Amino acid sequence: MDTDQVWAERRAGIELEIERLLRLVADLKAFCVAKEPTDTQLAEAPVIERWRVTSRPAYCLIGEVTGHPLMTGAGRRIVTSDVVLIDGERGWARTKSRWYRLGIHATAKLDG
């Protein structure tokens, strides 16, 4: 493979990671002021059902996602990027990539 092409692909990956980190920094700064995500951020966030915290070796979430901008469909099994903030009682989490609304926890008993 051409070294220029390799560099172009690597640079594209680096630029994507920079954008993700800049969004994370902006969200963390806003969080320091408001102490929670905004209603708009949560309304636009995908829902992750049957979620739990795990590690790989960083903490992340696994579960069934609905409304994800890249993982289309409902109930699709995912592993998120690293968890940065989480409030299970209030039902939200911020990973390196995006906000999530937390639905039913994996250990919750379901009616029926």
Tab-separated table of N, CA and C in Angstrom, residues 48 54-56 58 60-63 65 68 71 76-82 95 100:
chain	number	residue	atom	x	y	z
A	48	ILE	N	-30.249	2.821	25.549
A	48	ILE	CA	-29.575	1.533	25.665
A	48	ILE	C	-30.297	0.716	26.738
A	54	THR	N	-19.275	-2.655	32.040
A	54	THR	CA	-18.285	-3.717	31.917
A	54	THR	C	-16.954	-3.043	31.623
A	55	SER	N	-15.945	-3.792	31.306
A	55	SER	CA	-14.655	-3.177	30.984
A	55	SER	C	-13.987	-3.933	29.850
A	56	ARG	N	-13.049	-3.230	29.197
A	56	ARG	CA	-12.351	-3.830	28.044
A	56	ARG	C	-10.975	-3.266	27.760
A	58	ALA	N	-11.029	-0.546	29.686
A	58	ALA	CA	-11.711	0.652	30.175
A	58	ALA	C	-13.182	0.328	30.396
A	60	CYS	N	-17.042	0.510	29.927
A	60	CYS	CA	-17.902	0.792	28.789
A	60	CYS	C	-19.280	0.230	29.110
A	61	LEU	N	-20.227	0.430	28.217
A	61	LEU	CA	-21.558	-0.138	28.368
A	61	LEU	C	-21.773	-1.174	27.284
A	62	ILE	N	-22.517	-2.214	27.613
A	62	ILE	CA	-22.994	-3.146	26.611
A	62	ILE	C	-24.505	-3.198	26.757
A	63	GLY	N	-25.200	-3.432	25.692
A	63	GLY	CA	-26.647	-3.515	25.766
A	63	GLY	C	-27.267	-3.458	24.391
A	65	VAL	N	-29.282	-1.212	21.794
A	65	VAL	CA	-29.458	0.214	21.524
A	65	VAL	C	-30.551	0.460	20.495
A	68	HIS	N	-29.600	4.969	17.716
A	68	HIS	CA	-28.189	5.318	17.550
A	68	HIS	C	-27.986	5.867	16.140
A	71	MET	N	-25.686	2.990	14.372
A	71	MET	CA	-26.155	1.601	14.499
A	71	MET	C	-27.672	1.591	14.350
A	76	ARG	N	-30.359	-3.423	18.801
A	76	ARG	CA	-29.075	-3.916	18.277
A	76	ARG	C	-28.053	-3.987	19.412
A	77	ARG	N	-27.389	-5.127	19.562
A	77	ARG	CA	-26.385	-5.310	20.617
A	77	ARG	C	-25.138	-4.484	20.298
A	78	ILE	N	-24.676	-3.725	21.290
A	78	ILE	CA	-23.490	-2.890	21.086
A	78	ILE	C	-22.580	-2.945	22.305
A	79	VAL	N	-21.357	-2.516	22.091
A	79	VAL	CA	-20.404	-2.183	23.144
A	79	VAL	C	-20.027	-0.737	22.886
A	80	THR	N	-20.195	0.125	23.878
A	80	THR	CA	-19.933	1.546	23.681
A	80	THR	C	-18.452	1.862	23.793
A	81	SER	N	-18.129	3.083	23.482
A	81	SER	CA	-16.794	3.592	23.784
A	81	SER	C	-16.698	3.772	25.311
A	82	ASP	N	-15.568	4.220	25.791
A	82	ASP	CA	-15.325	4.346	27.225
A	82	ASP	C	-16.369	5.226	27.918
A	95	THR	N	-20.419	8.591	27.175
A	95	THR	CA	-19.230	7.860	26.757
A	95	THR	C	-18.330	8.837	26.008
A	100	TYR	N	-25.994	8.791	26.303
A	100	TYR	CA	-26.972	7.711	26.224
A	100	TYR	C	-28.006	7.906	27.315
